[in-house]
PDB file of C-alpha atoms in Angstrom:
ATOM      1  CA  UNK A   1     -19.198 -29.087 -53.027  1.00 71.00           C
ATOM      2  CA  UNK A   2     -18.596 -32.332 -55.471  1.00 76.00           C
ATOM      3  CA  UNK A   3     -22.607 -33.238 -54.102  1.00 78.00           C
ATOM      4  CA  UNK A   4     -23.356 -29.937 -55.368  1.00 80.00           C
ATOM      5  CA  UNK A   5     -21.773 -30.089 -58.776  1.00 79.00           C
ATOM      6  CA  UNK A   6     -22.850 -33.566 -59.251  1.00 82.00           C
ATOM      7  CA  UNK A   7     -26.322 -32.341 -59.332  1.00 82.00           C
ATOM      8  CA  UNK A   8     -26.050 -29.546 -61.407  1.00 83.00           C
ATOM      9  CA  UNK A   9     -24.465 -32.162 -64.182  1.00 85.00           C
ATOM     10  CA  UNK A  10     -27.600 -34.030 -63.152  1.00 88.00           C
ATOM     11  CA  UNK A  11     -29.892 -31.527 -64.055  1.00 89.00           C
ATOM     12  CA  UNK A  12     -28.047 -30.673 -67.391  1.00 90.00           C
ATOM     13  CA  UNK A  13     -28.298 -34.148 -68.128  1.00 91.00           C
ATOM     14  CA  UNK A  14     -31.643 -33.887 -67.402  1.00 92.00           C
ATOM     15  CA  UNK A  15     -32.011 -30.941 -69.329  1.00 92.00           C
ATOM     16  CA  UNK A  16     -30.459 -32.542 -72.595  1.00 92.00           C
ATOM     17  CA  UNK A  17     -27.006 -31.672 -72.689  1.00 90.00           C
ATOM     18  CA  UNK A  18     -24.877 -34.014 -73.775  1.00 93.00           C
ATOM     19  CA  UNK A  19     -22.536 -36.642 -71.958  1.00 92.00           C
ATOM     20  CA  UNK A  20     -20.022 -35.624 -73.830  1.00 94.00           C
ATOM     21  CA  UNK A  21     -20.409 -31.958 -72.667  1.00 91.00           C
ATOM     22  CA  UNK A  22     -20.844 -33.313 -69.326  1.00 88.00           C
ATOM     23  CA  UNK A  23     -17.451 -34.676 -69.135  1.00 89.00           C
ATOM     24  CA  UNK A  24     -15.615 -31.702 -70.337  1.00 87.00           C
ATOM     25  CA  UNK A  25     -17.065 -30.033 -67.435  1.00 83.00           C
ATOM     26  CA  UNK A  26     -16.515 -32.263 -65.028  1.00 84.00           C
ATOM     27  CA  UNK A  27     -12.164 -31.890 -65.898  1.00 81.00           C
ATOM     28  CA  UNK A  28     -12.721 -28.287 -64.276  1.00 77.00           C
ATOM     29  CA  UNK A  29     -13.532 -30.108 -61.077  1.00 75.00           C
ATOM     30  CA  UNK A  30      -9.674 -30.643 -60.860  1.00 74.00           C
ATOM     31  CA  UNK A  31      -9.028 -26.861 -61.249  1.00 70.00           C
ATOM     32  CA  UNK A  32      -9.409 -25.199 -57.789  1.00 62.00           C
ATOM     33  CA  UNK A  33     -11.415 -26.843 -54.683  1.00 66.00           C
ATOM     34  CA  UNK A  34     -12.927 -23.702 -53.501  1.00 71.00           C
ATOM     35  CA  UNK A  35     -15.480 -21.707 -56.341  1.00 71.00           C
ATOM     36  CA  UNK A  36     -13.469 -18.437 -55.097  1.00 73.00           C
ATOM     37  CA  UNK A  37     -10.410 -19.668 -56.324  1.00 76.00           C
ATOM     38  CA  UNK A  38     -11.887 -21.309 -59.496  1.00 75.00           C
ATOM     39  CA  UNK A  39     -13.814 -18.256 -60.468  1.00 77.00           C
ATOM     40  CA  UNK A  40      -9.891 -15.926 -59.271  1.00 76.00           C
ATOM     41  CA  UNK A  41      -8.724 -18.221 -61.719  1.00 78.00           C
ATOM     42  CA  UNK A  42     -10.876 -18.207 -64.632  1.00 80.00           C
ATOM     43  CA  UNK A  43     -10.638 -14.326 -64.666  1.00 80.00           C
ATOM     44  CA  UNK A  44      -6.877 -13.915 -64.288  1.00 82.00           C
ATOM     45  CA  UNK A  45      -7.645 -16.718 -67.276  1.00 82.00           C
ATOM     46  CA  UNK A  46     -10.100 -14.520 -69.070  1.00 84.00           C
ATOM     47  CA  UNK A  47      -7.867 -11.143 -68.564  1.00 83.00           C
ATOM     48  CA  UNK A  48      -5.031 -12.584 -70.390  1.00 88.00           C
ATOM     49  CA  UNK A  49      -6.463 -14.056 -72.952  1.00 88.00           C
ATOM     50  CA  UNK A  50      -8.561 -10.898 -73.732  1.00 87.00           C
ATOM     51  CA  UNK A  51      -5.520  -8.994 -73.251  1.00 87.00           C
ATOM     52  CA  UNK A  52      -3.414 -11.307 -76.124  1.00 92.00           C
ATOM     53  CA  UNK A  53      -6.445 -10.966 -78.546  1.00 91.00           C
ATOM     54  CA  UNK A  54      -6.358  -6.946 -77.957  1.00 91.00           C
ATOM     55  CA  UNK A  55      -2.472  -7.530 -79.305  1.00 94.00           C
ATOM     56  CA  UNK A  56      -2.904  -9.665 -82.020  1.00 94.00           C
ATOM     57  CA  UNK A  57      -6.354  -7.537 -82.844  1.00 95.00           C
ATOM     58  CA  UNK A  58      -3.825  -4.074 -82.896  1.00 96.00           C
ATOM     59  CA  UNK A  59      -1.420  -6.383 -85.299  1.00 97.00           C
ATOM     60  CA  UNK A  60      -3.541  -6.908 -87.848  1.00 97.00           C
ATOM     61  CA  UNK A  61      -5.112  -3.297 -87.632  1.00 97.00           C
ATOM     62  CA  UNK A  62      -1.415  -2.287 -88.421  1.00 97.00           C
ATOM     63  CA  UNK A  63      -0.478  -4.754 -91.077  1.00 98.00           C
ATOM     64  CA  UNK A  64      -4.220  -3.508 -93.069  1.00 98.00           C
ATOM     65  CA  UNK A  65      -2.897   0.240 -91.925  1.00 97.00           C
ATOM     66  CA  UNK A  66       0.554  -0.564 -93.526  1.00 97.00           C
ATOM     67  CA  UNK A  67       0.137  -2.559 -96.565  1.00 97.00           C
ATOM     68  CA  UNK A  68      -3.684  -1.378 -97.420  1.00 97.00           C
ATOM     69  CA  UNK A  69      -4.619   2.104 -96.105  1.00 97.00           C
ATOM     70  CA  UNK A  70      -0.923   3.644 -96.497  1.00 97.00           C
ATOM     71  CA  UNK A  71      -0.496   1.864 -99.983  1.00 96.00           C
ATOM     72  CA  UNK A  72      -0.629   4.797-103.085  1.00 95.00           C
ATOM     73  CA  UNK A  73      -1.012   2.413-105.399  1.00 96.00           C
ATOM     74  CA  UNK A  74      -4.297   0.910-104.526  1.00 95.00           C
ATOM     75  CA  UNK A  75      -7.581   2.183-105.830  1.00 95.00           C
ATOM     76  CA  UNK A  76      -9.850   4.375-103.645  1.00 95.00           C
ATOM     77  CA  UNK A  77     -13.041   2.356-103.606  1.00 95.00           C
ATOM     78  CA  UNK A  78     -10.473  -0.865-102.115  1.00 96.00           C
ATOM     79  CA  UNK A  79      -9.275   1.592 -99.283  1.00 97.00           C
ATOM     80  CA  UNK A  80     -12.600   2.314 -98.496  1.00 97.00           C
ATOM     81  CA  UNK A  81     -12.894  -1.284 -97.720  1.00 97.00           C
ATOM     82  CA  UNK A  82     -10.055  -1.646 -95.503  1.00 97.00           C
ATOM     83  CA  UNK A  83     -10.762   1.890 -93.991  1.00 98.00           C
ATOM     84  CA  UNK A  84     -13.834   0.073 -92.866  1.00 98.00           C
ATOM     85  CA  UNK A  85     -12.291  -3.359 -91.642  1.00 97.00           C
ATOM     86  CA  UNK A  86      -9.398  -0.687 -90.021  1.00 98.00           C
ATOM     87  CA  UNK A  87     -12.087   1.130 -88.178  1.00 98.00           C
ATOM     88  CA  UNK A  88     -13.855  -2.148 -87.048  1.00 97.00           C
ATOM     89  CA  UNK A  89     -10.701  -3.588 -85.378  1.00 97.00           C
ATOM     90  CA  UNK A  90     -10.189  -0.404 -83.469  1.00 96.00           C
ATOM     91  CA  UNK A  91     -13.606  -0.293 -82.514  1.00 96.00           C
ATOM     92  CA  UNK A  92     -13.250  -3.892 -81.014  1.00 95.00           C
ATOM     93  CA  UNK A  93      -9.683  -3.236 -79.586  1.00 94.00           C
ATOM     94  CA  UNK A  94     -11.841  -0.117 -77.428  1.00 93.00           C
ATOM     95  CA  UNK A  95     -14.549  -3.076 -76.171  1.00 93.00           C
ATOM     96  CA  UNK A  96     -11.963  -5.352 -75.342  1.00 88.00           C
ATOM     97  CA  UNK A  97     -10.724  -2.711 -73.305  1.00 88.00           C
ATOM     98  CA  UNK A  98     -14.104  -1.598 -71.822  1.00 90.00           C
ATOM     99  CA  UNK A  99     -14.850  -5.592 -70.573  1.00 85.00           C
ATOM    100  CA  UNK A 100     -11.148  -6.226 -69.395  1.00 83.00           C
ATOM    101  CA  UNK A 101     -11.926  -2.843 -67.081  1.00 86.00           C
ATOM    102  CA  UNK A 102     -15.238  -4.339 -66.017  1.00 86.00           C
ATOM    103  CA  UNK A 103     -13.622  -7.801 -64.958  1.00 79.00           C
ATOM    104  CA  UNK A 104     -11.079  -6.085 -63.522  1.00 80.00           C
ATOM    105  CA  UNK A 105     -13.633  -4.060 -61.286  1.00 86.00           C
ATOM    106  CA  UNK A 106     -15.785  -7.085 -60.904  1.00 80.00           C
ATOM    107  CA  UNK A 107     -12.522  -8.900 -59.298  1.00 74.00           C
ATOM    108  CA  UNK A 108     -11.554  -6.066 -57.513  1.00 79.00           C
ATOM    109  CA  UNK A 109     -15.013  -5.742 -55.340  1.00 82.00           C
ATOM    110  CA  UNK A 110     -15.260  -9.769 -55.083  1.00 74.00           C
ATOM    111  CA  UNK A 111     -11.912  -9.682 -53.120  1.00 72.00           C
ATOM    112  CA  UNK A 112     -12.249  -6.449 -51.459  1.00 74.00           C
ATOM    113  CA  UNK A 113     -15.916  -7.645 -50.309  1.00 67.00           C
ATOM    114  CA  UNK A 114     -17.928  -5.081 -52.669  1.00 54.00           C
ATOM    115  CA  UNK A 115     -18.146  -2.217 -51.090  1.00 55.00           C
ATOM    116  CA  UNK A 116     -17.350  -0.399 -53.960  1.00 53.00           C
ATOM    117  CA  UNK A 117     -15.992   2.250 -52.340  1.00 54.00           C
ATOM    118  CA  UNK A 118     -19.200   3.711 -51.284  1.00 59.00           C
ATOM    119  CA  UNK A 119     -21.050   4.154 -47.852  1.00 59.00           C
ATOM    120  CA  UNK A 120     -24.241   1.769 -47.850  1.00 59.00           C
ATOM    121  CA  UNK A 121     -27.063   3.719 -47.863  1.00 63.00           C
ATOM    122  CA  UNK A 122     -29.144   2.656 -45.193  1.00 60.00           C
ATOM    123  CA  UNK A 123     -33.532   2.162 -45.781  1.00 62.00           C
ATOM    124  CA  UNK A 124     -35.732   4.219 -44.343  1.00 62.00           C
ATOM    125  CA  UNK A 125     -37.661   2.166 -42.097  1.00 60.00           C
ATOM    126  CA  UNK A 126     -39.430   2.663 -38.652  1.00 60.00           C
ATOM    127  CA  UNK A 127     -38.039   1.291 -35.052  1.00 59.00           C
ATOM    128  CA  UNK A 128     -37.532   1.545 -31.831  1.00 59.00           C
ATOM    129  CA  UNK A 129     -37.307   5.128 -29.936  1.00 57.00           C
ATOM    130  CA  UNK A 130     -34.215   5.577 -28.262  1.00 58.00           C
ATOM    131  CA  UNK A 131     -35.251   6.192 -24.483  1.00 57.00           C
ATOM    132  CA  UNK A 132     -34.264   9.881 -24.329  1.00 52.00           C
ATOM    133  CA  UNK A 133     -35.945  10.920 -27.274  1.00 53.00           C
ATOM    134  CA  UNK A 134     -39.121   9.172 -26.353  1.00 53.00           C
ATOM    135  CA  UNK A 135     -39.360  11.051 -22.781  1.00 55.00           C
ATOM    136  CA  UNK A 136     -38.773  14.136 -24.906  1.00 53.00           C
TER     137      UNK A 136
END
């Protein structure tokens, strides 16, 4: 495994990106031995964040709601404005959503091996005759 990512930093190198770049990568060597558990990790990593930037997202979509959209005394044409920013927060909270539910499903099938759920459909493909079937 550390042959392995040795090379790929070898090959980035190679490919122009920086030493400095290089190094930052190399920290996440420390993180988890196994890629499983690295890449378990860097989800449940991933989730939370995205699930702290769908809070803070819905915070500011109620501070614009509160002090801009819900304000009387502010012209039209401005609400507009924030009406538009409001709508565009929301409309990111839903996506956050959306890719949190794909992780989560992407997780889900790494650890539960993929199946998904679903029967494998099997090819169509010629073989062997069973005995009694071929003395018919």
């Amino acid at each position: 495994m550390r042959q392995n990512r040795e090379l790929l930093r070898g090959g980035l190198q190679k490919a122009g990106i920086s030493d400095d770049t290089l190094n930052k990568l190399k920290i996440f060597d420390e993180f988890a031995v196994h890629s499983g558990e690295f890449l378990v990790a860097s989800l449940d990593l991933t989730h939370r964040m995205m699930v702290y930037n769908t809070v803070a997202l819905f915070e500011r979509a109620e501070y614009i709601k509160k002090n801009y959209l819900e304000n009387e005394l502010l012209d039209d044409e401005i609400k507009v404005q924030w009406q538009e920013c409001y709508n565009e927060i929301c409309d990111i909270i839903g996506k956050g959503y959306d890719r949190t539910l794909n992780g989560t499903q992407a997780m889900a099938r790494m650890i539960g091996g993929g199946d998904d759920g679903k029967k494998k459909k099997r090819k169509p493909k010629f073989g062997a005759l069973r005995k009694a079937a071929a003395d018919g």
